[in-house]
Amino acid sequence: MLADVVLEPEITYTRPAALADTYTHYCPGCTHGVAHKLVAEVIDELGLRERTIGVAPVGCAVFAYNYFNVDFAEAAHGRAPAMATGIKRVLPDQMVFTYQGDGDLASIGLGEITHVAARGENLTVIFVNNAIYGMTGGQMAPTTLPGQKTASSPCGRDVEATGLPLRMAELLAGLPGTAYAVRRSLHNVKEINRAKKAIRTAFQVQQAGLGFALVELLSSCPTNWGLPPLDALKWIEDQMLPYYPLGDYKVADGVEQL
Amino acid sequence: MAKQLLKGNEAIAEAAIRAGVQAYFGYPITPQTELLEYMARRMPELGRVFLQAESELAAINMVYGAACTGRRVMTSSSSPGVSLMQEGLSYIAASEVPCVIVDVMRGGPGLGNIAPAQGDYTQIVKGGGHGDYRMIVLAPATVQEAVDLTRLAFDLADKYRMIAVVLLDGSLGQMMEPAELPPFADGAALGTPPAWALTGAQGRPKNVVTSIHLVPEDEEQFNQQLQARYAEIARTEVRCHEYATADADLIVVGFGTAGRVAQTAVKQARAQGLKAGLLRPITLFPFPEQRLAELARQARGFLVVEMNAGQMVDDVRLAVSGQGRGGLTPAVRFYGRMGGIVPLPDEVLGALKALAETAGHTPQPSPVSCLPLDGGPVAR
Amino acid sequence: MQTDLIISGFGGQGALFAGQILAYAAMDEGLHVTWIPSYGPEMRGGTAHCTVVISDDEIGSPLVRNPAAAIVLNQPSLDKYEPLMAAGGVLVVNSSLIPRRPQRTDLRVVEVPANALAEELGNVRLANVVAVGALVAAAGVLSVEAVERALAAHLPERHKHLLPANSQALRRGAALAAAALA
Ligand SMILES: Cc1ncc(C[n+]2csc(CCOP(=O)(O)OP(=O)(O)O)c2C)c(N)n1
């Protein structure tokens, strides 16, 4: 009988428990939000929500602690890896991750990130590369592309004067303590799915105690690039991908088996 | 030159350029970023050096190096960035190379916020780095003063081979006001580096810039030399702005924006029949302690207004202590706002009236009591 | 004589620029003036306001608690500044975007459909200039001509072609205010 058929609505999506139910302050079209969601999903799927501690950077993600439902600390500019080291050394059973922008990680915090990798610190680092300083209004970052105009390189980045952009995944892959260093992108669904897998692996590396794990995510900054959101995604594909090839730069022994 | 409507941060940048700054190193931070961005545009146009450093720590050390060449050099930042520079400042002070630092203060401590504050008084005026060093500290209250004091900062830095700091809060950095820029400094005069500078030992004995004196007696003697110079500056370089102090028996003291706001309150107090006056220190080191001591003879009370929890107020207390009539100490009260809030004139007026009602020439009892050394429970 | 005023709206409505026009005009008239913007870390979507103080004497505080005049370009700005206005102050309300009327009876309120008028002039971004025209006429702080001269003198070269439209916007706003308060 028809009346007996109860149609259970199939739930196809719920907000991850590790992601707070709140508005974010990110600009329209910025992919920080996507990165947040992926990290939260991974934390949920691995069942880590109640034993994870995040460390927020200084940058647009400074308020990340408002958006994740996990314990969180807020570091000084660039020092998140050192702070995370302190947390992890005292609480080795906690999953500790930092979430950092390119100014934070690759400029002022290059010393800290290099040394956590050199020590093989058991940490997961989510590195959001948007080729610019977002929060302070669009100045040049160490990852700004050659010729890219920013508020502090008004005629375009002059590589004669400022050198070439840093490729952090490659650079950190060169250090012996690094177990996992990969680059992914957030400019389309396929790449977003691949990024999620990598984030998952980076947390599993920490769970298995294999050492330092970094996922670099190419991310958009429509506001400071001066582009509408869709064009900004296209800009990642056309401009950033050639300089920042996606790929796995270090996958240490034992990581494949995870 | 006619007046132009200038933003504090940009006015300082252009004033520095006209003072002959040859190299600028900095790192983005609000609310001083317009200064860095202005330099990014203007310095290359003039064939001078602009470099965005990887951190404030690097920036101050780039300044240190560039200053060793005897050229005019500078950096700018805001409170958290200046905290990061403290190590470098101590080294530069000890090496006796001149340079200019601009600190556009924001709310703190910690990351705080980007709103205007004056919480860096202690770390700048007293020295936030190690050792007994001083920096010349100039505190503008208007955009015109920011321009004029930037030029003065370079001149004094060169004259005394010291760090000169232009110390202002975020609201002055962001404010626009008509101001007149000075002409470009005489390039020829700036062209010859001083004898101590590192320029390559061509046809002369080598020069060395260092901050190390391994033998304690040498280090002490060097320190005495520094102290003698600071004492000379304290005698000769004090500057302050006064308003209606001639017959005042209530003196408001505040620097920068707080001093400026206080001036409005003093005006209002006068309109209400109070004999109020304002002393606004322009040099924070050297501090106008002499002038405050003089005013203590005529004043029954001082009100110190700051955008912090009370940092300069200690210096006012020291300056007026025992300086009142009959060797007494006039009342010293404090009114401050923190967190990036600028006090408004009506608040200052309220504090001034409260002072007027109570202040006489009575010795101030110490409000602080100490815990005994052997403990007792300490509340957490 | 000192006049202090606040101009407030969404980021992008030109509140800060409107204040700058007045600051330039005051400077060119030989007056003392200060202009202070709000500034915030969020790149988009916030509110923006500025405080302008114009005086024939040296200006102490560049900030005010109870402004003598204000332009509110959106509803949140009206909600915020209406209670703060000094009694007898001039409040210019952008009625194109603000559905409610100010409640205070001790203010001189000028309602200007600034967006609609600007659109009639072919450019909605002139809404701020329309409002400035209304404020100047209502508050009597500067003359419309002085503001017009300031626009001519200080509009960036690449915007000079917008000068006639700016003048029109200014005059429309001023005429409306004059009529409203007549
Ligand atoms: C010591 C110090 N210097 C400078 C700043 C100012 N500051 C805040 S965020 C930031 C850059 C952030 O850029 P990025 O790390 O690329 O992150 P995004 O904002 O693009 O996400 C800077 C320079 C600060 N807070 N502390």
GROMACS .gro file of N, CA and C in nm, chain A residues 115-252:
model
  414
  115HIS      N    1   6.286   2.467   1.073
  115HIS     CA    2   6.338   2.387   1.185
  115HIS      C    3   6.242   2.280   1.232
  116VAL      N    4   6.112   2.302   1.222
  116VAL     CA    5   6.023   2.190   1.259
  116VAL      C    6   6.042   2.076   1.160
  117ALA      N    7   6.062   2.112   1.033
  117ALA     CA    8   6.084   2.007   0.933
  117ALA      C    9   6.218   1.938   0.957
  118ALA      N   10   6.320   2.019   0.989
  118ALA     CA   11   6.452   1.960   1.013
  118ALA      C   12   6.449   1.865   1.132
  119ARG      N   13   6.373   1.902   1.233
  119ARG     CA   14   6.364   1.815   1.351
  119ARG      C   15   6.272   1.696   1.328
  120GLY      N   16   6.202   1.696   1.216
  120GLY     CA   17   6.106   1.590   1.192
  120GLY      C   18   5.994   1.592   1.294
  121GLU      N   19   5.959   1.713   1.334
  121GLU     CA   20   5.855   1.731   1.436
  121GLU      C   21   5.727   1.665   1.386
  122ASN      N   22   5.661   1.594   1.475
  122ASN     CA   23   5.541   1.519   1.437
  122ASN      C   24   5.421   1.612   1.431
  123LEU      N   25   5.412   1.692   1.326
  123LEU     CA   26   5.309   1.793   1.312
  123LEU      C   27   5.249   1.788   1.173
  124THR      N   28   5.129   1.839   1.162
  124THR     CA   29   5.067   1.855   1.031
  124THR      C   30   5.054   2.004   1.002
  125VAL      N   31   5.100   2.045   0.886
  125VAL     CA   32   5.094   2.186   0.851
  125VAL      C   33   5.008   2.203   0.725
  126ILE      N   34   4.905   2.286   0.738
  126ILE     CA   35   4.823   2.322   0.623
  126ILE      C   36   4.870   2.460   0.579
  127PHE      N   37   4.923   2.467   0.460
  127PHE     CA   38   4.988   2.590   0.413
  127PHE      C   39   4.907   2.648   0.298
  128VAL      N   40   4.845   2.763   0.321
  128VAL     CA   41   4.760   2.825   0.221
  128VAL      C   42   4.840   2.929   0.142
  129ASN      N   43   4.868   2.896   0.018
  129ASN     CA   44   4.949   2.983  -0.067
  129ASN      C   45   4.858   3.061  -0.160
  130ASN      N   46   4.840   3.191  -0.132
  130ASN     CA   47   4.759   3.273  -0.222
  130ASN      C   48   4.842   3.383  -0.288
  131ALA      N   49   4.973   3.366  -0.283
  131ALA     CA   50   5.065   3.454  -0.357
  131ALA      C   51   5.056   3.600  -0.314
  132ILE      N   52   5.005   3.626  -0.193
  132ILE     CA   53   4.991   3.765  -0.151
  132ILE      C   54   4.969   3.772   0.000
  133TYR      N   55   4.991   3.890   0.058
  133TYR     CA   56   4.952   3.915   0.197
  133TYR      C   57   4.808   3.962   0.194
  134GLY      N   58   4.717   3.876   0.239
  134GLY     CA   59   4.577   3.914   0.233
  134GLY      C   60   4.539   4.015   0.339
  135MET      N   61   4.567   3.981   0.462
  135MET     CA   62   4.510   4.057   0.573
  135MET      C   63   4.553   4.202   0.576
  136THR      N   64   4.676   4.229   0.542
  136THR     CA   65   4.725   4.366   0.553
  136THR      C   66   4.695   4.448   0.427
  137GLY      N   67   4.628   4.388   0.331
  137GLY     CA   68   4.584   4.467   0.217
  137GLY      C   69   4.662   4.446   0.090
  138GLY      N   70   4.715   4.327   0.070
  138GLY     CA   71   4.765   4.292  -0.063
  138GLY      C   72   4.908   4.332  -0.094
  139GLN      N   73   4.999   4.315   0.002
  139GLN     CA   74   5.140   4.340  -0.031
  139GLN      C   75   5.206   4.213  -0.084
  140MET      N   76   5.328   4.230  -0.133
  140MET     CA   77   5.402   4.120  -0.192
  140MET      C   78   5.435   4.014  -0.085
  141ALA      N   79   5.417   3.889  -0.123
  141ALA     CA   80   5.456   3.778  -0.037
  141ALA      C   81   5.578   3.711  -0.100
  142PRO      N   82   5.644   3.622  -0.027
  142PRO     CA   83   5.758   3.551  -0.088
  142PRO      C   84   5.712   3.460  -0.202
  143THR      N   85   5.582   3.436  -0.208
  143THR     CA   86   5.525   3.350  -0.311
  143THR      C   87   5.463   3.429  -0.426
  144THR      N   88   5.468   3.561  -0.419
  144THR     CA   89   5.413   3.644  -0.526
  144THR      C   90   5.486   3.613  -0.657
  145LEU      N   91   5.409   3.601  -0.765
  145LEU     CA   92   5.468   3.559  -0.893
  145LEU      C   93   5.550   3.671  -0.956
  146PRO      N   94   5.648   3.636  -1.037
  146PRO     CA   95   5.725   3.739  -1.108
  146PRO      C   96   5.631   3.830  -1.187
  147GLY      N   97   5.649   3.959  -1.172
  147GLY     CA   98   5.567   4.054  -1.246
  147GLY      C   99   5.433   4.084  -1.183
  148GLN      N  100   5.395   4.007  -1.081
  148GLN     CA  101   5.263   4.028  -1.019
  148GLN      C  102   5.260   4.161  -0.945
  149LYS      N  103   5.155   4.240  -0.974
  149LYS     CA  104   5.143   4.370  -0.908
  149LYS      C  105   5.078   4.354  -0.772
  150THR      N  106   5.140   4.414  -0.672
  150THR     CA  107   5.082   4.416  -0.538
  150THR      C  108   5.100   4.556  -0.481
  151ALA      N  109   5.046   4.578  -0.364
  151ALA     CA  110   5.055   4.711  -0.303
  151ALA      C  111   5.199   4.751  -0.273
  152SER      N  112   5.286   4.653  -0.250
  152SER     CA  113   5.426   4.689  -0.223
  152SER      C  114   5.519   4.651  -0.338
  153SER      N  115   5.461   4.603  -0.448
  153SER     CA  116   5.538   4.590  -0.573
  153SER      C  117   5.451   4.649  -0.683
  154PRO      N  118   5.432   4.783  -0.676
  154PRO     CA  119   5.332   4.846  -0.762
  154PRO      C  120   5.363   4.835  -0.912
  155CYS      N  121   5.488   4.811  -0.946
  155CYS     CA  122   5.522   4.796  -1.088
  155CYS      C  123   5.534   4.648  -1.125
  156GLY      N  124   5.489   4.561  -1.038
  156GLY     CA  125   5.504   4.418  -1.062
  156GLY      C  126   5.629   4.368  -0.992
  157ARG      N  127   5.625   4.243  -0.944
  157ARG     CA  128   5.740   4.191  -0.870
  157ARG      C  129   5.862   4.184  -0.961
  158ASP      N  130   5.965   4.252  -0.918
  158ASP     CA  131   6.089   4.259  -0.995
  158ASP      C  132   6.184   4.153  -0.938
  159VAL      N  133   6.204   4.047  -1.012
  159VAL     CA  134   6.282   3.936  -0.956
  159VAL      C  135   6.430   3.971  -0.943
  160GLU      N  136   6.474   4.073  -1.017
  160GLU     CA  137   6.612   4.118  -1.000
  160GLU      C  138   6.634   4.169  -0.857
  161ALA      N  139   6.532   4.237  -0.806
  161ALA     CA  140   6.546   4.299  -0.674
  161ALA      C  141   6.497   4.209  -0.562
  162THR      N  142   6.401   4.124  -0.590
  162THR     CA  143   6.338   4.049  -0.481
  162THR      C  144   6.351   3.898  -0.496
  163GLY      N  145   6.420   3.853  -0.597
  163GLY     CA  146   6.438   3.710  -0.614
  163GLY      C  147   6.313   3.643  -0.668
  164LEU      N  148   6.322   3.514  -0.685
  164LEU     CA  149   6.208   3.439  -0.738
  164LEU      C  150   6.125   3.384  -0.622
  165PRO      N  151   5.998   3.359  -0.649
  165PRO     CA  152   5.911   3.308  -0.543
  165PRO      C  153   5.960   3.176  -0.485
  166LEU      N  154   5.933   3.157  -0.358
  166LEU     CA  155   5.974   3.034  -0.290
  166LEU      C  156   5.874   2.923  -0.318
  167ARG      N  157   5.929   2.805  -0.351
  167ARG     CA  158   5.842   2.688  -0.366
  167ARG      C  159   5.859   2.606  -0.238
  168MET      N  160   5.766   2.626  -0.147
  168MET     CA  161   5.785   2.573  -0.011
  168MET      C  162   5.775   2.422  -0.004
  169ALA      N  163   5.682   2.363  -0.078
  169ALA     CA  164   5.668   2.216  -0.071
  169ALA      C  165   5.799   2.151  -0.114
  170GLU      N  166   5.858   2.201  -0.224
  170GLU     CA  167   5.983   2.146  -0.273
  170GLU      C  168   6.096   2.169  -0.172
  171LEU      N  169   6.097   2.294  -0.120
  171LEU     CA  170   6.205   2.330  -0.028
  171LEU      C  171   6.203   2.242   0.097
  172LEU      N  172   6.087   2.226   0.154
  172LEU     CA  173   6.078   2.150   0.278
  172LEU      C  174   6.092   2.000   0.252
  173ALA      N  175   6.059   1.958   0.129
  173ALA     CA  176   6.077   1.816   0.094
  173ALA      C  177   6.224   1.777   0.102
  174GLY      N  178   6.310   1.878   0.085
  174GLY     CA  179   6.454   1.850   0.086
  174GLY      C  180   6.510   1.823   0.225
  175LEU      N  181   6.430   1.840   0.327
  175LEU     CA  182   6.482   1.821   0.461
  175LEU      C  183   6.453   1.679   0.510
  176PRO      N  184   6.551   1.619   0.578
  176PRO     CA  185   6.538   1.478   0.615
  176PRO      C  186   6.421   1.448   0.708
  177GLY      N  187   6.384   1.544   0.793
  177GLY     CA  188   6.275   1.517   0.888
  177GLY      C  189   6.137   1.520   0.825
  178THR      N  190   6.129   1.564   0.701
  178THR     CA  191   5.998   1.574   0.636
  178THR      C  192   5.953   1.436   0.588
  179ALA      N  193   5.834   1.394   0.633
  179ALA     CA  194   5.782   1.265   0.589
  179ALA      C  195   5.691   1.281   0.468
  180TYR      N  196   5.627   1.398   0.461
  180TYR     CA  197   5.525   1.415   0.358
  180TYR      C  198   5.520   1.562   0.319
  181ALA      N  199   5.541   1.594   0.193
  181ALA     CA  200   5.530   1.731   0.146
  181ALA      C  201   5.470   1.730   0.006
  182VAL      N  202   5.350   1.784  -0.006
  182VAL     CA  203   5.282   1.781  -0.136
  182VAL      C  204   5.219   1.916  -0.164
  183ARG      N  205   5.190   1.939  -0.294
  183ARG     CA  206   5.115   2.060  -0.330
  183ARG      C  207   4.986   2.020  -0.400
  184ARG      N  208   4.877   2.084  -0.357
  184ARG     CA  209   4.747   2.064  -0.418
  184ARG      C  210   4.688   2.202  -0.448
  185SER      N  211   4.570   2.202  -0.509
  185SER     CA  212   4.508   2.329  -0.543
  185SER      C  213   4.359   2.326  -0.512
  186LEU      N  214   4.301   2.442  -0.495
  186LEU     CA  215   4.158   2.449  -0.460
  186LEU      C  216   4.077   2.514  -0.571
  187HIS      N  217   4.127   2.508  -0.695
  187HIS     CA  218   4.058   2.586  -0.799
  187HIS      C  219   3.947   2.511  -0.871
  188ASN      N  220   3.935   2.380  -0.851
  188ASN     CA  221   3.816   2.313  -0.904
  188ASN      C  222   3.786   2.189  -0.821
  189VAL      N  223   3.673   2.126  -0.849
  189VAL     CA  224   3.625   2.019  -0.762
  189VAL      C  225   3.721   1.900  -0.762
  190LYS      N  226   3.773   1.868  -0.878
  190LYS     CA  227   3.862   1.753  -0.884
  190LYS      C  228   3.985   1.778  -0.794
  191GLU      N  229   4.041   1.897  -0.806
  191GLU     CA  230   4.160   1.927  -0.726
  191GLU      C  231   4.127   1.937  -0.577
  192ILE      N  232   4.007   1.986  -0.549
  192ILE     CA  233   3.965   1.996  -0.409
  192ILE      C  234   3.958   1.856  -0.348
  193ASN      N  235   3.905   1.761  -0.425
  193ASN     CA  236   3.898   1.624  -0.374
  193ASN      C  237   4.037   1.566  -0.351
  194ARG      N  238   4.127   1.598  -0.443
  194ARG     CA  239   4.265   1.548  -0.425
  194ARG      C  240   4.330   1.615  -0.303
  195ALA      N  241   4.298   1.742  -0.286
  195ALA     CA  242   4.354   1.814  -0.170
  195ALA      C  243   4.309   1.748  -0.040
  196LYS      N  244   4.182   1.709  -0.039
  196LYS     CA  245   4.130   1.647   0.083
  196LYS      C  246   4.204   1.519   0.116
  197LYS      N  247   4.229   1.439   0.011
  197LYS     CA  248   4.302   1.313   0.033
  197LYS      C  249   4.439   1.342   0.095
  198ALA      N  250   4.503   1.443   0.041
  198ALA     CA  251   4.637   1.476   0.091
  198ALA      C  252   4.632   1.522   0.237
  199ILE      N  253   4.530   1.602   0.270
  199ILE     CA  254   4.517   1.649   0.409
  199ILE      C  255   4.497   1.529   0.501
  200ARG      N  256   4.417   1.434   0.451
  200ARG     CA  257   4.393   1.313   0.530
  200ARG      C  258   4.526   1.240   0.553
  201THR      N  259   4.602   1.225   0.448
  201THR     CA  260   4.731   1.156   0.461
  201THR      C  261   4.821   1.231   0.560
  202ALA      N  262   4.819   1.364   0.551
  202ALA     CA  263   4.907   1.443   0.638
  202ALA      C  264   4.872   1.424   0.786
  203PHE      N  265   4.744   1.407   0.815
  203PHE     CA  266   4.706   1.377   0.955
  203PHE      C  267   4.744   1.233   0.991
  204GLN      N  268   4.730   1.141   0.894
  204GLN     CA  269   4.764   1.001   0.923
  204GLN      C  270   4.914   0.986   0.946
  205VAL      N  271   4.992   1.064   0.875
  205VAL     CA  272   5.137   1.062   0.897
  205VAL      C  273   5.168   1.096   1.043
  206GLN      N  274   5.098   1.196   1.091
  206GLN     CA  275   5.119   1.234   1.232
  206GLN      C  276   5.071   1.123   1.327
  207GLN      N  277   4.956   1.066   1.294
  207GLN     CA  278   4.904   0.957   1.379
  207GLN      C  279   5.004   0.843   1.387
  208ALA      N  280   5.067   0.815   1.272
  208ALA     CA  281   5.162   0.703   1.268
  208ALA      C  282   5.298   0.743   1.322
  209GLY      N  283   5.313   0.871   1.356
  209GLY     CA  284   5.440   0.916   1.413
  209GLY      C  285   5.554   0.916   1.314
  210LEU      N  286   5.523   0.944   1.186
  210LEU     CA  287   5.628   0.933   1.083
  210LEU      C  288   5.709   1.060   1.066
  211GLY      N  289   5.659   1.172   1.122
  211GLY     CA  290   5.736   1.295   1.110
  211GLY      C  291   5.655   1.410   1.055
  212PHE      N  292   5.724   1.507   1.001
  212PHE     CA  293   5.665   1.633   0.958
  212PHE      C  294   5.585   1.616   0.828
  213ALA      N  295   5.464   1.671   0.826
  213ALA     CA  296   5.380   1.659   0.707
  213ALA      C  297   5.324   1.795   0.668
  214LEU      N  298   5.338   1.827   0.541
  214LEU     CA  299   5.292   1.957   0.493
  214LEU      C  300   5.207   1.940   0.367
  215VAL      N  301   5.091   2.008   0.366
  215VAL     CA  302   5.011   2.016   0.244
  215VAL      C  303   5.003   2.163   0.204
  216GLU      N  304   5.061   2.194   0.090
  216GLU     CA  305   5.050   2.331   0.038
  216GLU      C  306   4.926   2.337  -0.050
  217LEU      N  307   4.842   2.438  -0.027
  217LEU     CA  308   4.718   2.452  -0.104
  217LEU      C  309   4.722   2.583  -0.181
  218LEU      N  310   4.716   2.576  -0.313
  218LEU     CA  311   4.706   2.699  -0.392
  218LEU      C  312   4.564   2.752  -0.373
  219SER      N  313   4.556   2.880  -0.337
  219SER     CA  314   4.430   2.935  -0.290
  219SER      C  315   4.408   3.071  -0.355
  220SER      N  316   4.282   3.112  -0.363
  220SER     CA  317   4.254   3.239  -0.433
  220SER      C  318   4.235   3.354  -0.337
  221CYS      N  319   4.268   3.475  -0.384
  221CYS     CA  320   4.245   3.597  -0.306
  221CYS      C  321   4.184   3.700  -0.401
  222PRO      N  322   4.054   3.684  -0.432
  222PRO     CA  323   3.992   3.773  -0.531
  222PRO      C  324   4.009   3.921  -0.494
  223THR      N  325   3.992   3.952  -0.366
  223THR     CA  326   3.997   4.093  -0.325
  223THR      C  327   4.130   4.157  -0.359
  224ASN      N  328   4.237   4.093  -0.317
  224ASN     CA  329   4.367   4.157  -0.336
  224ASN      C  330   4.427   4.133  -0.473
  225TRP      N  331   4.378   4.032  -0.542
  225TRP     CA  332   4.420   4.016  -0.682
  225TRP      C  333   4.341   4.110  -0.773
  226GLY      N  334   4.230   4.165  -0.720
  226GLY     CA  335   4.145   4.253  -0.800
  226GLY      C  336   4.067   4.178  -0.906
  227LEU      N  337   4.026   4.055  -0.875
  227LEU     CA  338   3.954   3.973  -0.973
  227LEU      C  339   3.822   3.923  -0.916
  228PRO      N  340   3.719   3.906  -1.001
  228PRO     CA  341   3.598   3.839  -0.954
  228PRO      C  342   3.632   3.693  -0.918
  229PRO      N  343   3.557   3.633  -0.827
  229PRO     CA  344   3.591   3.500  -0.778
  229PRO      C  345   3.620   3.395  -0.886
  230LEU      N  346   3.538   3.390  -0.990
  230LEU     CA  347   3.562   3.285  -1.091
  230LEU      C  348   3.693   3.311  -1.166
  231ASP      N  349   3.715   3.439  -1.198
  231ASP     CA  350   3.840   3.472  -1.266
  231ASP      C  351   3.960   3.440  -1.177
  232ALA      N  352   3.940   3.455  -1.048
  232ALA     CA  353   4.050   3.426  -0.955
  232ALA      C  354   4.084   3.276  -0.958
  233LEU      N  355   3.981   3.193  -0.968
  233LEU     CA  356   4.009   3.049  -0.977
  233LEU      C  357   4.084   3.018  -1.107
  234LYS      N  358   4.043   3.088  -1.211
  234LYS     CA  359   4.110   3.070  -1.340
  234LYS      C  360   4.255   3.117  -1.330
  235TRP      N  361   4.277   3.222  -1.252
  235TRP     CA  362   4.411   3.278  -1.237
  235TRP      C  363   4.502   3.176  -1.168
  236ILE      N  364   4.447   3.103  -1.072
  236ILE     CA  365   4.526   2.996  -1.009
  236ILE      C  366   4.573   2.900  -1.118
  237GLU      N  367   4.476   2.861  -1.201
  237GLU     CA  368   4.506   2.759  -1.302
  237GLU      C  369   4.607   2.812  -1.405
  238ASP      N  370   4.583   2.933  -1.453
  238ASP     CA  371   4.667   2.984  -1.562
  238ASP      C  372   4.801   3.037  -1.513
  239GLN      N  373   4.801   3.106  -1.399
  239GLN     CA  374   4.923   3.174  -1.356
  239GLN      C  375   5.001   3.098  -1.249
  240MET      N  376   4.928   3.041  -1.155
  240MET     CA  377   5.001   2.979  -1.043
  240MET      C  378   5.050   2.838  -1.075
  241LEU      N  379   4.966   2.761  -1.143
  241LEU     CA  380   5.004   2.621  -1.168
  241LEU      C  381   5.137   2.607  -1.242
  242PRO      N  382   5.162   2.689  -1.343
  242PRO     CA  383   5.291   2.672  -1.414
  242PRO      C  384   5.411   2.692  -1.322
  243TYR      N  385   5.400   2.786  -1.226
  243TYR     CA  386   5.514   2.810  -1.137
  243TYR      C  387   5.512   2.714  -1.019
  244TYR      N  388   5.394   2.677  -0.979
  244TYR     CA  389   5.378   2.589  -0.863
  244TYR      C  390   5.313   2.458  -0.906
  245PRO      N  391   5.390   2.368  -0.968
  245PRO     CA  392   5.328   2.244  -1.017
  245PRO      C  393   5.272   2.162  -0.901
  246LEU      N  394   5.155   2.105  -0.925
  246LEU     CA  395   5.096   2.018  -0.823
  246LEU      C  396   5.174   1.888  -0.822
  247GLY      N  397   5.184   1.827  -0.706
  247GLY     CA  398   5.253   1.698  -0.702
  247GLY      C  399   5.299   1.662  -0.564
  248ASP      N  400   5.359   1.541  -0.556
  248ASP     CA  401   5.409   1.490  -0.429
  248ASP      C  402   5.560   1.508  -0.428
  249TYR      N  403   5.611   1.589  -0.338
  249TYR     CA  404   5.754   1.620  -0.339
  249TYR      C  405   5.833   1.533  -0.242
  250LYS      N  406   5.764   1.482  -0.144
  250LYS     CA  407   5.828   1.387  -0.053
  250LYS      C  408   5.720   1.296   0.000
  251VAL      N  409   5.737   1.167  -0.021
  251VAL     CA  410   5.648   1.069   0.040
  251VAL      C  411   5.741   0.965   0.099
  252ALA      N  412   5.768   0.978   0.228
  252ALA     CA  413   5.870   0.894   0.291
  252ALA      C  414   5.822   0.750   0.302
   0.00000   0.00000   0.00000
